[in-house]
PDB file of C-alpha atoms and ligand atoms in Angstrom:
ATOM      1  CA  MET B   1     -29.895 -27.674 -23.364  1.00 77.00           C
ATOM      2  CA  SER B   2     -32.903 -27.075 -22.009  1.00 91.00           C
ATOM      3  CA  TYR B   3     -35.751 -29.755 -21.099  1.00 97.00           C
ATOM      4  CA  ILE B   4     -38.978 -29.916 -22.949  1.00 98.00           C
ATOM      5  CA  LEU B   5     -41.823 -31.644 -21.697  1.00 98.00           C
ATOM      6  CA  SER B   6     -44.494 -32.744 -24.636  1.00 98.00           C
ATOM      7  CA  PRO B   7     -47.353 -34.163 -22.757  1.00 98.00           C
ATOM      8  CA  SER B   8     -49.145 -36.286 -25.233  1.00 98.00           C
ATOM      9  CA  ILE B   9     -53.517 -35.925 -25.333  1.00 98.00           C
ATOM     10  CA  LEU B  10     -53.549 -40.058 -26.207  1.00 98.00           C
ATOM     11  CA  SER B  11     -54.270 -40.483 -22.797  1.00 98.00           C
ATOM     12  CA  ALA B  12     -56.785 -37.454 -22.722  1.00 98.00           C
ATOM     13  CA  ASP B  13     -60.643 -37.978 -22.783  1.00 96.00           C
ATOM     14  CA  PHE B  14     -61.509 -37.853 -26.517  1.00 97.00           C
ATOM     15  CA  GLY B  15     -64.863 -36.573 -25.592  1.00 97.00           C
ATOM     16  CA  MET B  16     -63.237 -33.615 -23.712  1.00 96.00           C
ATOM     17  CA  LEU B  17     -60.446 -33.232 -26.243  1.00 97.00           C
ATOM     18  CA  ALA B  18     -60.627 -29.159 -26.323  1.00 98.00           C
ATOM     19  CA  GLU B  19     -60.761 -29.193 -22.652  1.00 97.00           C
ATOM     20  CA  ALA B  20     -57.450 -31.197 -22.401  1.00 98.00           C
ATOM     21  CA  VAL B  21     -55.852 -29.208 -24.794  1.00 98.00           C
ATOM     22  CA  SER B  22     -56.878 -25.798 -23.183  1.00 98.00           C
ATOM     23  CA  GLN B  23     -55.265 -27.457 -19.956  1.00 98.00           C
ATOM     24  CA  LEU B  24     -51.973 -28.075 -21.363  1.00 98.00           C
ATOM     25  CA  ASP B  25     -52.124 -24.751 -23.046  1.00 98.00           C
ATOM     26  CA  GLU B  26     -52.297 -23.455 -19.141  1.00 97.00           C
ATOM     27  CA  ALA B  27     -50.014 -25.599 -17.894  1.00 97.00           C
ATOM     28  CA  ASP B  28     -46.019 -25.800 -17.740  1.00 95.00           C
ATOM     29  CA  CYS B  29     -45.363 -27.614 -20.970  1.00 98.00           C
ATOM     30  CA  ASP B  30     -43.161 -26.413 -24.016  1.00 98.00           C
ATOM     31  CA  TRP B  31     -45.096 -28.901 -26.627  1.00 98.00           C
ATOM     32  CA  ILE B  32     -48.221 -30.834 -27.194  1.00 98.00           C
ATOM     33  CA  HIS B  33     -47.600 -34.218 -28.632  1.00 99.00           C
ATOM     34  CA  LEU B  34     -50.032 -35.662 -30.843  1.00 98.00           C
ATOM     35  CA  ASP B  35     -50.111 -39.497 -31.683  1.00 98.00           C
ATOM     36  CA  VAL B  36     -51.466 -40.383 -34.686  1.00 99.00           C
ATOM     37  CA  MET B  37     -51.974 -43.955 -35.458  1.00 98.00           C
ATOM     38  CA  ASP B  38     -53.986 -45.714 -38.670  1.00 98.00           C
ATOM     39  CA  GLY B  39     -54.864 -49.270 -37.540  1.00 98.00           C
ATOM     40  CA  ARG B  40     -52.185 -50.383 -39.905  1.00 98.00           C
ATOM     41  CA  PHE B  41     -48.438 -49.596 -38.821  1.00 98.00           C
ATOM     42  CA  VAL B  42     -50.222 -50.005 -35.448  1.00 98.00           C
ATOM     43  CA  PRO B  43     -53.544 -51.556 -34.505  1.00 98.00           C
ATOM     44  CA  PRO B  44     -55.285 -48.488 -32.750  1.00 98.00           C
ATOM     45  CA  ILE B  45     -56.882 -45.901 -35.083  1.00 98.00           C
ATOM     46  CA  THR B  46     -56.631 -42.386 -33.079  1.00 98.00           C
ATOM     47  CA  PHE B  47     -57.278 -39.325 -35.017  1.00 98.00           C
ATOM     48  CA  GLY B  48     -56.173 -37.149 -38.053  1.00 98.00           C
ATOM     49  CA  ALA B  49     -55.239 -34.024 -39.654  1.00 98.00           C
ATOM     50  CA  GLN B  50     -59.357 -32.718 -39.118  1.00 98.00           C
ATOM     51  CA  CYS B  51     -59.408 -33.447 -35.882  1.00 98.00           C
ATOM     52  CA  VAL B  52     -55.620 -31.644 -35.286  1.00 98.00           C
ATOM     53  CA  ALA B  53     -57.029 -28.577 -37.262  1.00 98.00           C
ATOM     54  CA  ALA B  54     -59.665 -28.336 -35.097  1.00 98.00           C
ATOM     55  CA  ILE B  55     -57.755 -28.432 -31.721  1.00 98.00           C
ATOM     56  CA  ARG B  56     -55.104 -25.898 -33.442  1.00 98.00           C
ATOM     57  CA  PRO B  57     -56.926 -22.400 -32.236  1.00 98.00           C
ATOM     58  CA  LEU B  58     -56.934 -23.532 -28.976  1.00 98.00           C
ATOM     59  CA  THR B  59     -53.301 -23.261 -28.152  1.00 98.00           C
ATOM     60  CA  ARG B  60     -50.286 -21.659 -29.716  1.00 98.00           C
ATOM     61  CA  LYS B  61     -48.064 -24.358 -28.267  1.00 98.00           C
ATOM     62  CA  PRO B  62     -45.998 -25.987 -30.771  1.00 98.00           C
ATOM     63  CA  PHE B  63     -47.904 -29.315 -32.070  1.00 98.00           C
ATOM     64  CA  ASP B  64     -45.544 -32.186 -31.952  1.00 98.00           C
ATOM     65  CA  CYS B  65     -47.083 -34.724 -34.495  1.00 98.00           C
ATOM     66  CA  HIS B  66     -46.288 -38.329 -34.033  1.00 99.00           C
ATOM     67  CA  LEU B  67     -47.378 -40.344 -37.180  1.00 99.00           C
ATOM     68  CA  MET B  68     -47.714 -43.823 -36.387  1.00 99.00           C
ATOM     69  CA  ILE B  69     -49.200 -44.395 -40.163  1.00 98.00           C
ATOM     70  CA  GLU B  70     -47.924 -46.107 -43.066  1.00 98.00           C
ATOM     71  CA  LYS B  71     -46.957 -44.015 -46.322  1.00 98.00           C
ATOM     72  CA  PRO B  72     -46.863 -40.843 -44.024  1.00 98.00           C
ATOM     73  CA  GLU B  73     -45.733 -39.194 -47.066  1.00 98.00           C
ATOM     74  CA  THR B  74     -49.482 -39.100 -48.308  1.00 98.00           C
ATOM     75  CA  GLN B  75     -50.493 -36.838 -45.107  1.00 98.00           C
ATOM     76  CA  ILE B  76     -47.942 -34.214 -44.973  1.00 98.00           C
ATOM     77  CA  ASN B  77     -49.759 -31.619 -46.747  1.00 98.00           C
ATOM     78  CA  ALA B  78     -52.782 -32.455 -44.751  1.00 98.00           C
ATOM     79  CA  PHE B  79     -51.060 -31.886 -41.414  1.00 98.00           C
ATOM     80  CA  LYS B  80     -49.124 -28.971 -42.490  1.00 98.00           C
ATOM     81  CA  ASP B  81     -52.379 -27.084 -43.351  1.00 98.00           C
ATOM     82  CA  ALA B  82     -53.812 -28.471 -40.138  1.00 98.00           C
ATOM     83  CA  GLY B  83     -51.306 -26.670 -38.238  1.00 98.00           C
ATOM     84  CA  VAL B  84     -48.420 -28.852 -36.934  1.00 98.00           C
ATOM     85  CA  ASP B  85     -45.106 -27.878 -36.435  1.00 98.00           C
ATOM     86  CA  ARG B  86     -43.255 -30.643 -36.323  1.00 98.00           C
ATOM     87  CA  LEU B  87     -43.827 -34.192 -38.250  1.00 98.00           C
ATOM     88  CA  ILE B  88     -42.295 -37.285 -36.908  1.00 99.00           C
ATOM     89  CA  VAL B  89     -41.965 -40.162 -39.257  1.00 99.00           C
ATOM     90  CA  HIS B  90     -41.279 -44.013 -38.011  1.00 99.00           C
ATOM     91  CA  GLN B  91     -38.153 -45.005 -40.074  1.00 98.00           C
ATOM     92  CA  GLU B  92     -39.903 -48.474 -40.029  1.00 98.00           C
ATOM     93  CA  THR B  93     -42.447 -47.008 -42.580  1.00 98.00           C
ATOM     94  CA  CYS B  94     -40.353 -45.048 -44.604  1.00 98.00           C
ATOM     95  CA  PRO B  95     -38.432 -47.095 -47.477  1.00 98.00           C
ATOM     96  CA  HIS B  96     -37.445 -43.857 -48.831  1.00 98.00           C
ATOM     97  CA  LEU B  97     -36.837 -41.991 -45.461  1.00 98.00           C
ATOM     98  CA  HIS B  98     -34.516 -39.727 -47.031  1.00 98.00           C
ATOM     99  CA  ARG B  99     -37.179 -38.232 -49.487  1.00 98.00           C
ATOM    100  CA  VAL B 100     -39.510 -38.119 -46.805  1.00 98.00           C
ATOM    101  CA  LEU B 101     -37.719 -36.011 -44.737  1.00 98.00           C
ATOM    102  CA  GLU B 102     -36.736 -33.965 -47.489  1.00 98.00           C
ATOM    103  CA  THR B 103     -40.653 -33.336 -48.367  1.00 98.00           C
ATOM    104  CA  ILE B 104     -41.179 -32.405 -44.761  1.00 98.00           C
ATOM    105  CA  ARG B 105     -38.375 -29.705 -44.958  1.00 98.00           C
ATOM    106  CA  ALA B 106     -39.188 -28.472 -48.085  1.00 98.00           C
ATOM    107  CA  SER B 107     -43.042 -28.142 -47.045  1.00 97.00           C
ATOM    108  CA  ASP B 108     -41.522 -25.752 -44.094  1.00 96.00           C
ATOM    109  CA  ARG B 109     -42.286 -27.804 -41.225  1.00 98.00           C
ATOM    110  CA  LEU B 110     -39.612 -29.390 -38.583  1.00 98.00           C
ATOM    111  CA  ALA B 111     -38.796 -32.774 -39.451  1.00 98.00           C
ATOM    112  CA  GLY B 112     -38.155 -36.223 -36.805  1.00 99.00           C
ATOM    113  CA  VAL B 113     -37.375 -39.416 -36.811  1.00 99.00           C
ATOM    114  CA  ALA B 114     -38.982 -42.130 -34.696  1.00 99.00           C
ATOM    115  CA  ILE B 115     -37.182 -45.768 -34.155  1.00 99.00           C
ATOM    116  CA  ASN B 116     -39.066 -48.416 -32.587  1.00 99.00           C
ATOM    117  CA  PRO B 117     -37.683 -50.504 -29.544  1.00 98.00           C
ATOM    118  CA  ALA B 118     -36.220 -53.056 -32.350  1.00 98.00           C
ATOM    119  CA  THR B 119     -34.504 -50.514 -34.625  1.00 98.00           C
ATOM    120  CA  PRO B 120     -30.936 -49.819 -33.980  1.00 98.00           C
ATOM    121  CA  ALA B 121     -29.555 -46.258 -33.992  1.00 98.00           C
ATOM    122  CA  SER B 122     -27.690 -46.740 -36.659  1.00 98.00           C
ATOM    123  CA  MET B 123     -30.870 -46.642 -38.845  1.00 98.00           C
ATOM    124  CA  VAL B 124     -31.065 -43.180 -38.341  1.00 98.00           C
ATOM    125  CA  ALA B 125     -26.985 -42.395 -38.716  1.00 98.00           C
ATOM    126  CA  ASP B 126     -27.678 -41.177 -42.622  1.00 98.00           C
ATOM    127  CA  VAL B 127     -30.555 -38.951 -42.147  1.00 98.00           C
ATOM    128  CA  LEU B 128     -29.666 -36.849 -39.008  1.00 98.00           C
ATOM    129  CA  ASP B 129     -28.636 -33.830 -41.055  1.00 98.00           C
ATOM    130  CA  LEU B 130     -32.296 -33.609 -42.157  1.00 98.00           C
ATOM    131  CA  VAL B 131     -33.780 -33.997 -38.561  1.00 98.00           C
ATOM    132  CA  ASP B 132     -33.875 -31.719 -35.789  1.00 98.00           C
ATOM    133  CA  LEU B 133     -35.309 -34.335 -33.683  1.00 98.00           C
ATOM    134  CA  VAL B 134     -35.143 -38.012 -32.885  1.00 99.00           C
ATOM    135  CA  LEU B 135     -37.562 -39.983 -30.740  1.00 99.00           C
ATOM    136  CA  VAL B 136     -36.524 -42.952 -29.365  1.00 99.00           C
ATOM    137  CA  MET B 137     -39.447 -45.377 -28.421  1.00 99.00           C
ATOM    138  CA  THR B 138     -39.297 -46.604 -24.787  1.00 99.00           C
ATOM    139  CA  VAL B 139     -42.402 -48.814 -25.296  1.00 98.00           C
ATOM    140  CA  ASN B 140     -43.611 -50.618 -28.347  1.00 98.00           C
ATOM    141  CA  PRO B 141     -45.809 -48.045 -30.047  1.00 98.00           C
ATOM    142  CA  GLY B 142     -49.784 -48.304 -30.303  1.00 98.00           C
ATOM    143  CA  TRP B 143     -50.835 -47.659 -26.795  1.00 98.00           C
ATOM    144  CA  GLY B 144     -50.209 -45.316 -23.910  1.00 97.00           C
ATOM    145  CA  GLY B 145     -49.816 -46.719 -20.377  1.00 96.00           C
ATOM    146  CA  GLN B 146     -47.328 -49.246 -21.318  1.00 98.00           C
ATOM    147  CA  SER B 147     -44.134 -49.856 -19.265  1.00 98.00           C
ATOM    148  CA  PHE B 148     -40.796 -48.232 -19.969  1.00 98.00           C
ATOM    149  CA  LEU B 149     -38.250 -50.199 -21.499  1.00 98.00           C
ATOM    150  CA  GLN B 150     -34.442 -49.765 -20.341  1.00 98.00           C
ATOM    151  CA  ARG B 151     -32.630 -50.719 -23.215  1.00 98.00           C
ATOM    152  CA  PRO B 152     -33.625 -47.899 -25.824  1.00 98.00           C
ATOM    153  CA  LEU B 153     -31.523 -45.928 -23.026  1.00 98.00           C
ATOM    154  CA  GLU B 154     -28.278 -47.369 -24.887  1.00 98.00           C
ATOM    155  CA  LYS B 155     -29.391 -46.006 -27.942  1.00 98.00           C
ATOM    156  CA  VAL B 156     -30.093 -42.393 -26.332  1.00 98.00           C
ATOM    157  CA  ARG B 157     -26.530 -42.521 -25.352  1.00 98.00           C
ATOM    158  CA  ALA B 158     -25.314 -43.422 -28.662  1.00 98.00           C
ATOM    159  CA  ILE B 159     -27.465 -40.828 -30.640  1.00 98.00           C
ATOM    160  CA  ARG B 160     -26.257 -38.546 -28.194  1.00 98.00           C
ATOM    161  CA  SER B 161     -22.766 -38.709 -28.728  1.00 98.00           C
ATOM    162  CA  VAL B 162     -22.842 -38.166 -32.544  1.00 98.00           C
ATOM    163  CA  ALA B 163     -25.869 -35.679 -32.168  1.00 98.00           C
ATOM    164  CA  PRO B 164     -24.961 -32.964 -29.398  1.00 98.00           C
ATOM    165  CA  THR B 165     -27.447 -30.240 -30.698  1.00 98.00           C
ATOM    166  CA  HIS B 166     -30.359 -32.803 -31.629  1.00 98.00           C
ATOM    167  CA  HIS B 167     -33.536 -32.779 -29.674  1.00 98.00           C
ATOM    168  CA  ILE B 168     -33.281 -36.346 -28.515  1.00 98.00           C
ATOM    169  CA  GLU B 169     -37.055 -37.300 -27.515  1.00 99.00           C
ATOM    170  CA  VAL B 170     -38.195 -40.247 -25.572  1.00 99.00           C
ATOM    171  CA  ASP B 171     -41.867 -41.580 -25.818  1.00 98.00           C
ATOM    172  CA  GLY B 172     -43.432 -44.441 -23.543  1.00 98.00           C
ATOM    173  CA  GLY B 173     -43.611 -45.085 -19.793  1.00 98.00           C
ATOM    174  CA  ILE B 174     -42.334 -41.685 -19.075  1.00 98.00           C
ATOM    175  CA  ASP B 175     -43.160 -40.878 -15.358  1.00 98.00           C
ATOM    176  CA  ASN B 176     -41.213 -38.913 -12.436  1.00 97.00           C
ATOM    177  CA  ASN B 177     -38.700 -41.793 -12.032  1.00 98.00           C
ATOM    178  CA  THR B 178     -37.877 -43.099 -15.737  1.00 98.00           C
ATOM    179  CA  ILE B 179     -37.777 -39.157 -16.840  1.00 98.00           C
ATOM    180  CA  VAL B 180     -34.601 -38.995 -15.052  1.00 98.00           C
ATOM    181  CA  GLN B 181     -32.973 -42.178 -16.210  1.00 98.00           C
ATOM    182  CA  ALA B 182     -33.961 -41.059 -19.815  1.00 98.00           C
ATOM    183  CA  ALA B 183     -32.443 -37.309 -19.103  1.00 98.00           C
ATOM    184  CA  LEU B 184     -29.468 -38.996 -17.539  1.00 97.00           C
ATOM    185  CA  ALA B 185     -29.046 -41.412 -20.587  1.00 98.00           C
ATOM    186  CA  GLY B 186     -29.132 -37.996 -22.986  1.00 98.00           C
ATOM    187  CA  ALA B 187     -32.577 -37.011 -23.581  1.00 98.00           C
ATOM    188  CA  ASN B 188     -33.649 -34.018 -23.466  1.00 98.00           C
ATOM    189  CA  ALA B 189     -37.479 -33.620 -24.895  1.00 98.00           C
ATOM    190  CA  PHE B 190     -40.031 -36.326 -22.979  1.00 98.00           C
ATOM    191  CA  VAL B 191     -43.336 -37.323 -24.135  1.00 98.00           C
ATOM    192  CA  ALA B 192     -45.657 -38.114 -21.317  1.00 98.00           C
ATOM    193  CA  GLY B 193     -48.891 -39.477 -21.767  1.00 98.00           C
ATOM    194  CA  ASN B 194     -50.521 -41.761 -19.125  1.00 98.00           C
ATOM    195  CA  TYR B 195     -48.745 -40.098 -16.262  1.00 98.00           C
ATOM    196  CA  THR B 196     -49.706 -36.615 -17.496  1.00 98.00           C
ATOM    197  CA  PHE B 197     -53.899 -37.519 -17.310  1.00 97.00           C
ATOM    198  CA  SER B 198     -53.676 -40.066 -14.424  1.00 94.00           C
ATOM    199  CA  ALA B 199     -55.147 -39.015 -11.142  1.00 81.00           C
ATOM    200  CA  GLU B 200     -54.505 -35.160 -10.687  1.00 79.00           C
ATOM    201  CA  THR B 201     -54.517 -32.331 -13.181  1.00 94.00           C
ATOM    202  CA  PRO B 202     -52.174 -32.251 -15.959  1.00 97.00           C
ATOM    203  CA  ALA B 203     -50.776 -29.245 -14.438  1.00 97.00           C
ATOM    204  CA  ALA B 204     -49.889 -30.802 -11.315  1.00 97.00           C
ATOM    205  CA  ARG B 205     -48.323 -33.890 -12.965  1.00 97.00           C
ATOM    206  CA  LEU B 206     -46.081 -31.653 -15.149  1.00 98.00           C
ATOM    207  CA  ALA B 207     -44.860 -30.074 -12.455  1.00 97.00           C
ATOM    208  CA  GLN B 208     -44.077 -33.283 -10.824  1.00 97.00           C
ATOM    209  CA  LEU B 209     -41.929 -33.766 -14.109  1.00 98.00           C
ATOM    210  CA  ARG B 210     -40.733 -30.585 -14.284  1.00 97.00           C
ATOM    211  CA  LYS B 211     -39.408 -31.027 -10.456  1.00 97.00           C
ATOM    212  CA  ALA B 212     -37.916 -34.379 -10.953  1.00 97.00           C
ATOM    213  CA  LEU B 213     -35.797 -32.887 -13.723  1.00 97.00           C
ATOM    214  CA  CYS B 214     -34.940 -30.121 -11.900  1.00 93.00           C
ATOM    215  CA  ASN B 215     -33.364 -32.237  -8.972  1.00 88.00           C
ATOM    216  CA  ALA B 216     -31.583 -35.223 -11.460  1.00 84.00           C
ATOM    217  CA  SER B 217     -29.554 -31.730 -12.734  1.00 82.00           C
ATOM    218  CA  LYS B 218     -28.970 -30.785  -9.485  1.00 80.00           C
ATOM    219  CA  SER B 219     -27.529 -34.159  -8.361  1.00 72.00           C
TER     220      SER B 219
HETATM  221  C1  DX5 W   1     -47.152 -44.811 -27.963  1.00 81.45           C
HETATM  222  C2  DX5 W   1     -47.106 -43.142 -27.957  1.00 81.45           C
HETATM  223  C3  DX5 W   1     -47.000 -42.463 -27.008  1.00 81.45           C
HETATM  224  C4  DX5 W   1     -47.951 -42.467 -25.937  1.00 81.45           C
HETATM  225  C5  DX5 W   1     -47.242 -42.544 -24.855  1.00 81.45           C
HETATM  226  O1  DX5 W   1     -47.710 -45.421 -29.002  1.00 81.45           O
HETATM  227  O2  DX5 W   1     -46.187 -43.101 -28.864  1.00 81.45           O
HETATM  228  O3  DX5 W   1     -46.720 -40.965 -27.022  1.00 81.45           O
HETATM  229  O4  DX5 W   1     -48.794 -41.385 -25.742  1.00 81.45           O
HETATM  230  O5  DX5 W   1     -47.652 -43.126 -23.629  1.00 81.45           O
HETATM  231  P1  DX5 W   1     -47.630 -43.515 -22.183  1.00 81.45           P
HETATM  232  O6  DX5 W   1     -46.846 -42.048 -21.563  1.00 81.45           O
HETATM  233  O7  DX5 W   1     -48.868 -43.311 -21.769  1.00 81.45           O
HETATM  234  O8  DX5 W   1     -46.644 -44.340 -22.146  1.00 81.45           O
HETATM  235 ZN1   ZN W   2     -45.778 -40.422 -29.459  1.00 81.45          ZN
END
């Protein structure tokens, strides 16, 4: 399974969002990760479908949209119309998770499910046939720049053992060291916000992540 880099614009300068998306468009990344927060499921508020629609014309890279919002089912059509490719909802926000995932699929978008550090892998076992991606949070959602948690890697291993062809995405605290740990545990898709947008250019940072993955797969 090939490795997928999905840099998050959460750590970009929001005053220069268009430039950040254009930089990612030219860099070696596969998807662009969009962290939508509502001030309820998580304390911060980031952006919504209108903002996503505004940046959609700047790149053809798939938009990997991570909904950290309550009642995500109310926003499916808006994000579909904004041009996202995959909608990822949190298990913790969906008492009717099966129905929400079916609705996303019926809207002709890819569906993913995310779990917080405190949520066991078994909570998504019965919806694996409805998603092409499981997002394992390696920090508590809400902020970029937090430290990577080791324990969720056990869930990555457990999910990989029952879902050999799904994308397993890790999100939070990914850098050129933790990306290798996550890949060895069985993750194949990697979100990186703070690492991508700190210090050097996004392209240079993404190249470092790609190199770390390449070295890991040789060893
Ligand atoms: C956190 C978000 C992440 C965030 C990761 O709630 O879901 O996607 O951007 O940020 P870093 O890579 O800075 O930990
Ligand atoms: Zn995210």
